[in-house]
CSV table of C-alpha atoms and ligand atoms in Angstrom, one decimal:
chain,number,residue,atom,x,y,z
Z,1,MET,CA,61.2,44.9,-56.0
Z,2,THR,CA,59.5,44.0,-52.6
Z,3,ASP,CA,60.5,45.9,-49.7
Z,4,LEU,CA,61.8,42.3,-47.8
Z,5,ALA,CA,62.5,43.8,-44.6
Z,6,ALA,CA,59.2,45.4,-44.5
Z,7,LEU,CA,57.3,42.3,-45.5
Z,8,GLU,CA,59.2,40.5,-42.7
Z,9,LEU,CA,58.3,43.2,-40.4
Z,10,ASP,CA,54.6,42.6,-41.0
Z,11,LEU,CA,54.8,39.0,-41.0
Z,12,ILE,CA,56.4,38.5,-37.8
Z,13,ASN,CA,54.0,41.2,-36.2
Z,14,ALA,CA,51.1,39.2,-37.6
Z,15,ILE,CA,52.5,36.1,-36.2
Z,16,GLY,CA,53.2,37.7,-32.6
Z,17,ALA,CA,49.6,39.1,-32.8
Z,18,ALA,CA,47.6,36.0,-33.7
Z,19,THR,CA,45.5,34.4,-30.4
Z,20,THR,CA,44.3,31.4,-32.1
Z,21,VAL,CA,46.2,28.4,-33.9
Z,22,ALA,CA,43.6,29.4,-36.6
Z,23,GLU,CA,44.7,33.1,-37.1
Z,24,VAL,CA,48.5,31.7,-37.3
Z,25,GLU,CA,47.4,29.5,-40.0
Z,26,ALA,CA,45.6,32.4,-41.8
Z,27,VAL,CA,49.4,34.2,-41.8
Z,28,ARG,CA,50.8,31.1,-43.1
Z,29,VAL,CA,48.5,31.2,-46.1
Z,30,ALA,CA,49.0,34.6,-46.7
Z,31,ALA,CA,52.9,34.3,-46.9
Z,32,LEU,CA,53.7,30.6,-47.7
Z,33,GLY,CA,50.7,29.1,-49.8
Z,34,LYS,CA,50.1,28.8,-52.9
Z,35,THR,CA,49.6,32.6,-53.9
Z,36,GLY,CA,51.8,33.4,-50.7
Z,37,ALA,CA,53.9,36.6,-50.4
Z,38,ILE,CA,56.9,34.4,-49.9
Z,39,SER,CA,55.8,31.7,-52.4
Z,40,GLY,CA,55.7,34.5,-55.0
Z,41,LEU,CA,59.4,35.7,-54.5
Z,42,LEU,CA,60.6,32.4,-54.8
Z,43,LYS,CA,58.5,31.6,-57.9
Z,44,GLY,CA,60.0,35.0,-59.3
Z,45,MET,CA,63.7,33.7,-58.6
Z,46,GLY,CA,63.2,31.5,-61.9
Z,47,ALA,CA,63.2,34.8,-64.0
Z,48,MET,CA,66.1,36.2,-62.4
Z,49,SER,CA,70.0,36.4,-64.0
Z,50,PRO,CA,72.3,33.9,-62.2
Z,51,ASP,CA,74.1,36.7,-60.6
Z,52,GLU,CA,70.8,38.6,-59.3
Z,53,ARG,CA,69.5,34.8,-58.0
Z,54,ARG,CA,73.1,34.3,-56.5
Z,55,GLU,CA,72.4,37.7,-54.3
Z,56,GLN,CA,68.7,37.2,-53.8
Z,57,GLY,CA,68.8,33.9,-53.4
Z,58,PRO,CA,70.0,33.5,-49.9
Z,59,VAL,CA,68.0,36.9,-48.9
Z,60,ILE,CA,64.6,35.0,-49.9
Z,61,ASN,CA,65.5,32.3,-48.7
Z,62,GLY,CA,66.7,33.1,-45.3
Z,63,LEU,CA,63.2,35.0,-45.4
Z,64,ARG,CA,61.4,32.0,-45.8
Z,65,ASP,CA,63.4,30.2,-43.1
Z,66,ARG,CA,62.7,32.8,-40.6
Z,67,VAL,CA,59.0,33.3,-41.1
Z,68,THR,CA,58.4,29.2,-41.1
Z,69,SER,CA,60.2,28.6,-38.0
Z,70,ALA,CA,58.1,32.1,-36.3
Z,71,ILE,CA,55.0,30.3,-37.3
Z,72,ALA,CA,56.0,26.7,-35.8
Z,73,GLU,CA,57.0,28.5,-32.5
Z,74,LYS,CA,53.7,30.3,-32.3
Z,75,LYS,CA,51.8,27.5,-33.2
Z,76,ALA,CA,53.4,25.0,-30.8
Z,77,GLY,CA,53.0,27.7,-28.1
Z,78,LEU,CA,49.1,28.4,-29.1
Z,79,GLU,CA,48.1,24.5,-29.1
Z,80,ALA,CA,49.9,24.2,-25.7
Z,81,ALA,CA,47.8,26.8,-24.3
Z,82,GLU,CA,44.4,25.2,-26.0
Z,83,LEU,CA,45.5,21.9,-24.3
Z,84,ASP,CA,46.3,23.6,-20.9
Z,85,ALA,CA,42.8,25.4,-21.1
Z,86,ARG,CA,40.8,22.2,-22.4
Z,87,LEU,CA,42.4,20.2,-19.6
Z,88,GLN,CA,41.8,23.0,-17.0
Z,89,ALA,CA,37.9,23.2,-18.1
Z,90,GLU,CA,37.3,19.5,-18.2
Z,91,ARG,CA,39.1,18.9,-15.2
Z,92,ILE,CA,37.4,15.9,-13.1
Z,93,ASP,CA,36.7,16.7,-9.3
Z,94,LEU,CA,37.2,13.3,-7.8
Z,95,SER,CA,36.2,14.5,-4.6
Z,96,LEU,CA,32.7,15.0,-5.8
Z,97,PRO,CA,30.2,12.1,-4.1
Z,98,ALA,CA,29.5,9.4,-6.3
Z,99,ARG,CA,25.7,9.2,-7.9
Z,100,PRO,CA,23.5,7.5,-5.8
Z,101,ARG,CA,22.5,4.0,-6.8
Z,102,ARG,CA,20.0,3.6,-9.3
Z,103,LYS,CA,16.3,2.9,-7.8
Z,104,GLY,CA,14.9,0.8,-10.7
Z,105,GLY,CA,13.8,-2.9,-10.4
Z,106,VAL,CA,11.5,-5.2,-11.5
Z,107,HIS,CA,7.7,-4.5,-10.7
Z,108,PRO,CA,6.2,-7.3,-8.5
Z,109,THR,CA,3.1,-7.9,-11.2
Z,110,MET,CA,6.0,-8.6,-13.8
Z,111,GLN,CA,8.0,-10.5,-11.3
Z,112,VAL,CA,5.1,-12.5,-10.6
Z,113,MET,CA,4.0,-12.8,-14.2
Z,114,ASP,CA,7.1,-14.6,-14.9
Z,115,GLU,CA,7.1,-16.9,-11.9
Z,116,MET,CA,3.3,-18.2,-13.5
Z,117,ILE,CA,5.0,-18.2,-16.9
Z,118,ALA,CA,7.9,-20.2,-15.6
Z,119,LEU,CA,6.2,-22.7,-13.6
Z,120,PHE,CA,3.0,-23.3,-16.1
Z,121,ALA,CA,6.2,-23.8,-18.9
Z,122,GLU,CA,7.4,-26.4,-17.0
Z,123,MET,CA,3.8,-28.1,-17.4
Z,124,GLY,CA,4.1,-28.1,-20.8
Z,125,PHE,CA,2.2,-24.6,-21.3
Z,126,ALA,CA,2.9,-22.0,-24.1
Z,127,VAL,CA,2.4,-18.7,-23.6
Z,128,ALA,CA,-0.2,-16.7,-25.9
Z,129,GLU,CA,-1.4,-13.4,-26.7
Z,130,GLY,CA,-4.1,-11.3,-27.8
Z,131,PRO,CA,-4.8,-7.6,-28.2
Z,132,ASP,CA,-5.9,-5.1,-25.5
Z,133,ILE,CA,-8.5,-3.6,-27.8
Z,134,GLU,CA,-11.3,-5.9,-28.4
Z,135,ASP,CA,-14.0,-6.7,-30.0
Z,136,ASP,CA,-17.7,-7.8,-28.6
Z,137,PHE,CA,-17.3,-11.1,-30.5
Z,138,HIS,CA,-13.7,-12.0,-28.8
Z,139,ASN,CA,-14.6,-10.6,-25.5
Z,140,PHE,CA,-18.2,-11.8,-24.8
Z,141,THR,CA,-20.1,-13.5,-27.9
Z,142,ALA,CA,-17.8,-16.3,-28.3
Z,143,LEU,CA,-17.3,-16.5,-24.7
Z,144,ASN,CA,-21.1,-17.6,-24.4
Z,145,PHE,CA,-22.3,-14.5,-22.9
Z,146,PRO,CA,-25.8,-14.1,-24.2
Z,147,PRO,CA,-26.5,-10.6,-25.8
Z,148,LYS,CA,-28.0,-8.2,-23.4
Z,149,HIS,CA,-27.0,-10.9,-20.6
Z,150,PRO,CA,-26.8,-9.0,-17.2
Z,151,ALA,CA,-23.1,-10.5,-16.9
Z,152,ARG,CA,-22.0,-8.0,-19.5
Z,153,GLU,CA,-22.8,-5.4,-17.3
Z,154,THR,CA,-21.1,-6.8,-14.3
Z,155,HIS,CA,-17.9,-6.4,-16.2
Z,156,ASP,CA,-17.9,-2.4,-16.1
Z,157,THR,CA,-16.7,-2.4,-19.3
Z,158,PHE,CA,-14.8,0.4,-21.0
Z,159,PHE,CA,-16.5,1.1,-24.1
Z,160,LEU,CA,-14.5,3.0,-27.6
Z,161,ARG,CA,-16.2,5.2,-29.6
Z,162,PRO,CA,-18.5,3.7,-32.2
Z,163,ASP,CA,-17.3,3.1,-35.7
Z,164,PRO,CA,-18.6,5.6,-37.9
Z,165,GLU,CA,-19.2,3.1,-40.9
Z,166,THR,CA,-20.3,0.1,-38.9
Z,167,GLY,CA,-21.5,1.7,-35.5
Z,168,GLU,CA,-19.3,-1.5,-34.0
Z,169,ARG,CA,-18.1,-0.4,-30.4
Z,170,LYS,CA,-14.9,-2.2,-29.6
Z,171,VAL,CA,-14.2,-2.6,-26.0
Z,172,LEU,CA,-10.9,-2.7,-23.6
Z,173,ARG,CA,-11.0,-6.5,-23.1
Z,174,THR,CA,-12.2,-7.0,-19.4
Z,175,HIS,CA,-10.3,-10.3,-19.3
Z,176,THR,CA,-8.0,-12.4,-20.8
Z,177,SER,CA,-10.4,-15.0,-21.5
Z,178,PRO,CA,-10.6,-13.4,-25.3
Z,179,VAL,CA,-7.1,-15.2,-26.0
Z,180,GLN,CA,-8.8,-18.3,-25.3
Z,181,VAL,CA,-11.0,-17.6,-28.3
Z,182,ARG,CA,-8.1,-16.3,-30.5
Z,183,THR,CA,-5.9,-19.6,-29.8
Z,184,MET,CA,-8.8,-22.0,-30.5
Z,185,MET,CA,-9.7,-20.1,-33.6
Z,186,SER,CA,-5.8,-20.0,-34.9
Z,187,GLN,CA,-4.3,-23.4,-33.7
Z,188,GLU,CA,-5.8,-27.6,-33.8
Z,189,PRO,CA,-6.1,-29.0,-30.5
Z,190,PRO,CA,-4.4,-30.1,-28.5
Z,191,ILE,CA,-3.8,-26.8,-26.9
Z,192,ARG,CA,-2.1,-25.7,-23.7
Z,193,ILE,CA,-1.6,-22.0,-23.3
Z,194,VAL,CA,-1.5,-19.5,-20.4
Z,195,ALA,CA,-2.1,-15.7,-21.8
Z,196,PRO,CA,-0.6,-13.0,-19.2
Z,197,GLY,CA,-1.9,-9.5,-20.1
Z,198,ARG,CA,-3.5,-6.4,-19.3
Z,199,THR,CA,-7.2,-6.2,-18.4
Z,200,PHE,CA,-9.4,-3.2,-18.1
Z,201,ARG,CA,-12.4,-2.3,-15.9
Z,202,LYS,CA,-14.2,0.7,-14.8
Z,203,ASP,CA,-13.1,0.0,-11.0
Z,204,SER,CA,-11.3,1.5,-8.3
Z,205,ASP,CA,-10.6,1.1,-4.7
Z,206,ALA,CA,-7.9,-0.5,-2.5
Z,207,THR,CA,-8.4,-3.7,-4.4
Z,208,HIS,CA,-9.4,-2.6,-7.8
Z,209,THR,CA,-7.6,-0.3,-10.4
Z,210,PRO,CA,-9.2,0.7,-13.9
Z,211,MET,CA,-5.9,-1.7,-15.3
Z,212,PHE,CA,-5.0,-4.6,-13.8
Z,213,HIS,CA,-3.5,-7.8,-14.8
Z,214,GLN,CA,-4.8,-11.4,-15.3
Z,215,ILE,CA,-3.4,-14.6,-16.4
Z,216,GLU,CA,-5.5,-16.9,-18.3
Z,217,GLY,CA,-5.3,-20.7,-19.1
Z,218,LEU,CA,-6.5,-23.4,-21.5
Z,219,VAL,CA,-6.2,-26.7,-21.8
Z,220,ILE,CA,-7.8,-28.8,-24.5
Z,221,GLY,CA,-7.4,-32.6,-25.1
Z,222,ARG,CA,-9.5,-36.0,-25.6
Z,223,ASP,CA,-11.0,-37.1,-22.5
Z,224,ILE,CA,-9.9,-33.9,-20.4
Z,225,HIS,CA,-11.9,-33.7,-17.0
Z,226,MET,CA,-12.1,-31.9,-13.9
Z,227,GLY,CA,-9.3,-34.1,-11.9
Z,228,HIS,CA,-6.9,-32.8,-14.3
Z,229,LEU,CA,-8.2,-29.2,-13.9
Z,230,LYS,CA,-7.6,-29.9,-10.2
Z,231,THR,CA,-4.3,-31.4,-10.1
Z,232,THR,CA,-3.1,-28.7,-12.4
Z,233,LEU,CA,-4.2,-25.7,-10.4
Z,234,GLU,CA,-3.2,-27.5,-6.8
Z,235,THR,CA,0.2,-28.1,-8.3
Z,236,PHE,CA,0.5,-24.5,-9.5
Z,237,VAL,CA,-0.6,-22.9,-6.6
Z,238,ALA,CA,1.4,-24.6,-4.1
Z,239,ARG,CA,4.3,-24.2,-5.9
Z,240,PHE,CA,4.0,-20.5,-6.4
Z,241,PHE,CA,3.6,-20.2,-3.0
Z,242,GLU,CA,6.4,-22.3,-2.3
Z,243,LEU,CA,4.5,-24.9,-0.2
Z,244,ASP,CA,4.4,-28.9,-0.3
Z,245,GLY,CA,0.7,-29.0,-1.3
Z,246,VAL,CA,-2.3,-26.7,-0.8
Z,247,ASP,CA,-5.5,-27.8,1.0
Z,248,ALA,CA,-7.8,-26.1,-1.4
Z,249,ARG,CA,-11.8,-26.4,-2.2
Z,250,PHE,CA,-13.4,-26.0,-5.4
Z,251,ARG,CA,-16.6,-23.8,-4.6
Z,252,PRO,CA,-19.4,-23.9,-7.7
Z,253,HIS,CA,-19.9,-20.7,-9.1
Z,254,HIS,CA,-21.0,-19.1,-12.8
Z,255,PHE,CA,-19.4,-18.4,-15.6
Z,256,PRO,CA,-21.0,-17.9,-18.8
Z,257,PHE,CA,-17.6,-19.5,-20.7
Z,258,THR,CA,-17.5,-22.9,-18.0
Z,259,GLU,CA,-19.7,-25.5,-17.2
Z,260,PRO,CA,-19.2,-26.5,-14.5
Z,261,SER,CA,-17.5,-23.5,-13.2
Z,262,ALA,CA,-15.7,-23.2,-9.9
Z,263,GLU,CA,-13.8,-20.7,-7.9
Z,264,MET,CA,-10.6,-22.4,-6.4
Z,265,ASP,CA,-10.0,-21.3,-2.6
Z,266,ILE,CA,-7.2,-21.9,-0.2
Z,267,ARG,CA,-7.3,-22.5,3.4
Z,268,CYS,CA,-6.0,-19.8,5.6
Z,269,ASP,CA,-5.8,-18.3,8.4
Z,270,ARG,CA,-6.0,-14.2,8.7
Z,271,SER,CA,-6.2,-14.5,12.9
Z,272,GLY,CA,-2.9,-13.0,13.7
Z,273,GLY,CA,-3.4,-10.2,10.9
Z,274,LYS,CA,-0.9,-12.2,8.6
Z,275,LEU,CA,-2.4,-14.4,5.7
Z,276,VAL,CA,-0.9,-18.0,6.5
Z,277,LEU,CA,-2.0,-20.7,3.9
Z,278,ASN,CA,-3.0,-24.1,4.8
Z,279,GLU,CA,-3.9,-23.5,8.1
Z,280,GLY,CA,-7.3,-22.0,10.4
Z,281,THR,CA,-10.9,-21.9,9.5
Z,282,ASP,CA,-10.8,-18.9,6.7
Z,283,TRP,CA,-10.6,-19.5,2.4
Z,284,LEU,CA,-8.7,-17.2,0.5
Z,285,GLU,CA,-10.2,-17.0,-3.1
Z,286,ILE,CA,-7.4,-17.3,-5.8
Z,287,LEU,CA,-9.2,-18.0,-9.0
Z,288,GLY,CA,-11.6,-18.8,-11.4
Z,289,CYS,CA,-12.0,-22.0,-13.4
Z,290,GLY,CA,-14.2,-24.6,-14.9
Z,291,MET,CA,-14.7,-27.2,-17.9
Z,292,VAL,CA,-14.9,-25.1,-21.3
Z,293,HIS,CA,-18.6,-24.7,-22.4
Z,294,PRO,CA,-19.6,-26.8,-25.2
Z,295,ASN,CA,-20.9,-23.6,-26.9
Z,296,VAL,CA,-17.5,-22.1,-26.7
Z,297,LEU,CA,-15.7,-25.0,-28.5
Z,298,LYS,CA,-18.7,-24.7,-31.0
Z,299,SER,CA,-18.2,-20.6,-31.8
Z,300,CYS,CA,-14.4,-21.5,-31.9
Z,301,GLY,CA,-14.9,-24.7,-34.4
Z,302,ILE,CA,-14.0,-27.1,-32.4
Z,303,ASP,CA,-16.3,-30.2,-31.7
Z,304,PRO,CA,-17.4,-30.7,-28.2
Z,305,ASP,CA,-17.7,-34.2,-28.9
Z,306,GLN,CA,-14.2,-34.9,-30.0
Z,307,TRP,CA,-12.6,-32.5,-27.6
Z,308,GLN,CA,-12.7,-31.3,-24.0
Z,309,GLY,CA,-11.1,-28.8,-21.9
Z,310,PHE,CA,-10.7,-26.7,-18.6
Z,311,ALA,CA,-10.0,-23.1,-18.5
Z,312,PHE,CA,-8.9,-21.0,-15.4
Z,313,GLY,CA,-8.3,-17.2,-14.9
Z,314,MET,CA,-6.7,-15.2,-12.1
Z,315,GLY,CA,-5.6,-11.9,-11.0
Z,316,VAL,CA,-1.5,-11.5,-11.6
Z,317,ASP,CA,-1.6,-8.1,-9.1
Z,318,ARG,CA,-3.6,-9.8,-6.6
Z,319,MET,CA,-1.4,-12.7,-6.4
Z,320,ALA,CA,1.6,-10.4,-6.4
Z,321,MET,CA,-0.1,-8.7,-3.0
Z,322,LEU,CA,-0.7,-11.8,-1.4
Z,323,LYS,CA,2.1,-13.5,-1.9
Z,324,TYR,CA,4.4,-10.4,-1.4
Z,325,GLY,CA,2.1,-8.9,1.5
Z,326,VAL,CA,1.4,-5.6,-0.5
Z,327,PRO,CA,-1.4,-4.0,1.1
Z,328,ASP,CA,-3.1,-1.5,-1.2
Z,329,LEU,CA,-3.4,-2.1,-5.0
Z,330,ARG,CA,-3.6,1.4,-6.3
Z,331,PRO,CA,0.3,2.2,-5.7
Z,332,MET,CA,1.1,-0.6,-7.7
Z,333,PHE,CA,0.3,1.6,-10.8
Z,334,GLU,CA,1.5,5.2,-9.5
Z,335,ALA,CA,4.9,4.8,-11.0
Z,336,ASP,CA,6.9,5.7,-7.8
Z,337,VAL,CA,10.3,4.9,-7.6
Z,338,ARG,CA,10.0,4.8,-3.9
Z,339,TRP,CA,7.6,2.3,-3.9
Z,340,LEU,CA,9.3,0.2,-6.7
Z,341,ALA,CA,12.7,0.6,-4.5
Z,342,HIS,CA,10.7,-1.0,-1.5
Z,343,TYR,CA,8.9,-3.9,-3.2
Z,344,GLY,CA,10.5,-4.1,-6.5
Z,345,PHE,CA,13.0,-7.3,-7.2
Z,346,SER,CA,16.3,-7.3,-9.0
Z,347,ALA,CA,16.6,-7.4,-12.6
Z,348,PHE,CA,19.3,-10.0,-12.2
Z,349,ALA,CA,16.6,-12.7,-10.5
Z,350,ALA,CA,14.9,-13.7,-13.3
Z,351,PRO,CA,12.4,-17.0,-12.0
Z,352,ASN,CA,12.8,-20.3,-13.0
Z,353,PRO,CA,11.8,-23.5,-11.3
Z,354,SER,CA,14.9,-24.6,-10.6
Z,355,SER,CA,17.1,-21.8,-8.8
Z,356,GLY,CA,13.7,-21.0,-7.2
Z,357,LEU,CA,10.9,-18.5,-7.7
Z,358,SER,CA,11.7,-15.5,-5.2
M,401,LIG,N1,-12.4,-14.2,-17.2
M,401,LIG,C1,-13.0,-14.7,-15.6
M,401,LIG,C2,-12.9,-13.1,-15.1
M,401,LIG,O1,-12.5,-12.0,-15.8
M,401,LIG,C3,-12.2,-15.3,-15.0
M,401,LIG,C4,-12.1,-16.7,-15.5
M,401,LIG,C5,-12.7,-17.8,-14.5
M,401,LIG,C6,-11.6,-17.2,-16.5
M,401,LIG,C7,-12.9,-18.9,-15.1
M,401,LIG,C8,-11.5,-18.7,-16.9
M,401,LIG,C9,-12.7,-19.2,-16.1
M,401,LIG,O2,-10.8,-19.0,-18.2
M,401,LIG,O3,-12.7,-20.9,-16.8
M,401,LIG,O4,-13.3,-12.7,-13.9
């Protein structure tokens, strides 16, 4: 027969010595679990004679009740202590200073790209895209750059390693004009698109970075002429700079993919160290443009006797610098949060033509 007093003492000591809820639980299983010591005693009562049971029953039940309540009491105490320790450890010091406001913002290039897209969208232009890595056909050949023509060199092209099988050298696109080609080859005219995106040239100084952004425009329709080009671009430039109109001139130029070609300048005054548009005797170059060359239309499977169009391209970063007074192009891509905090825009002020652009 088990010495009940010794068993009780052992259990009460074990409960007293437990320092965690898990240790108390281990004692409970050893005493009152399926194969526990007290459970064994309770089961043994079934085999007792009625007299024995009458005598032993209250003793064993009393032992069970005392051990059960000792366990419950110890557990409650330990749980309270554990909660206290946790509250202490996870205490929030409300006197600590708050975190500084995040300095993120919308980059001026992206802001200006959104402004341009909003203005052209209102004039019925869709947005088209093309890959940053281009092939010679889309970047040069289809745009009427003759093979070995010096114009190819003027683009300071980044070439990729030649393909081991074909020897073909892909390029980082030097302008967004290849998107014209991709659009004309995949869509039926009439076409009215703008193609904003990254462009790349081996060039670096205060006004050039190896990666920069351009936006390309293309309109193809029947009987499209220079008048459409002029009105579209003058309307765009006036609205972009938030002016009632612009004093513009279209200066003859050369691009292989347009004929005639022009550069659009806006009258300006730089005499006060500040740029003022529509005044003075200087001219500010804004963009390149022209009527799409018949060879380009033919390369893209469009009949130049049926369809004509105009195209234009401009530097987005440069337009951002002009509009928002950014003096140097290089820091635009150095990812310095102080620069962004100064020149950036709120992400909540997305430009749209009805509520204002900037
Ligand atoms: N692709 C020219 C450049 O990179 C810009 C340009 C000029 C695009 C005239 C045009 C255009 O579509 O008609 O400098």
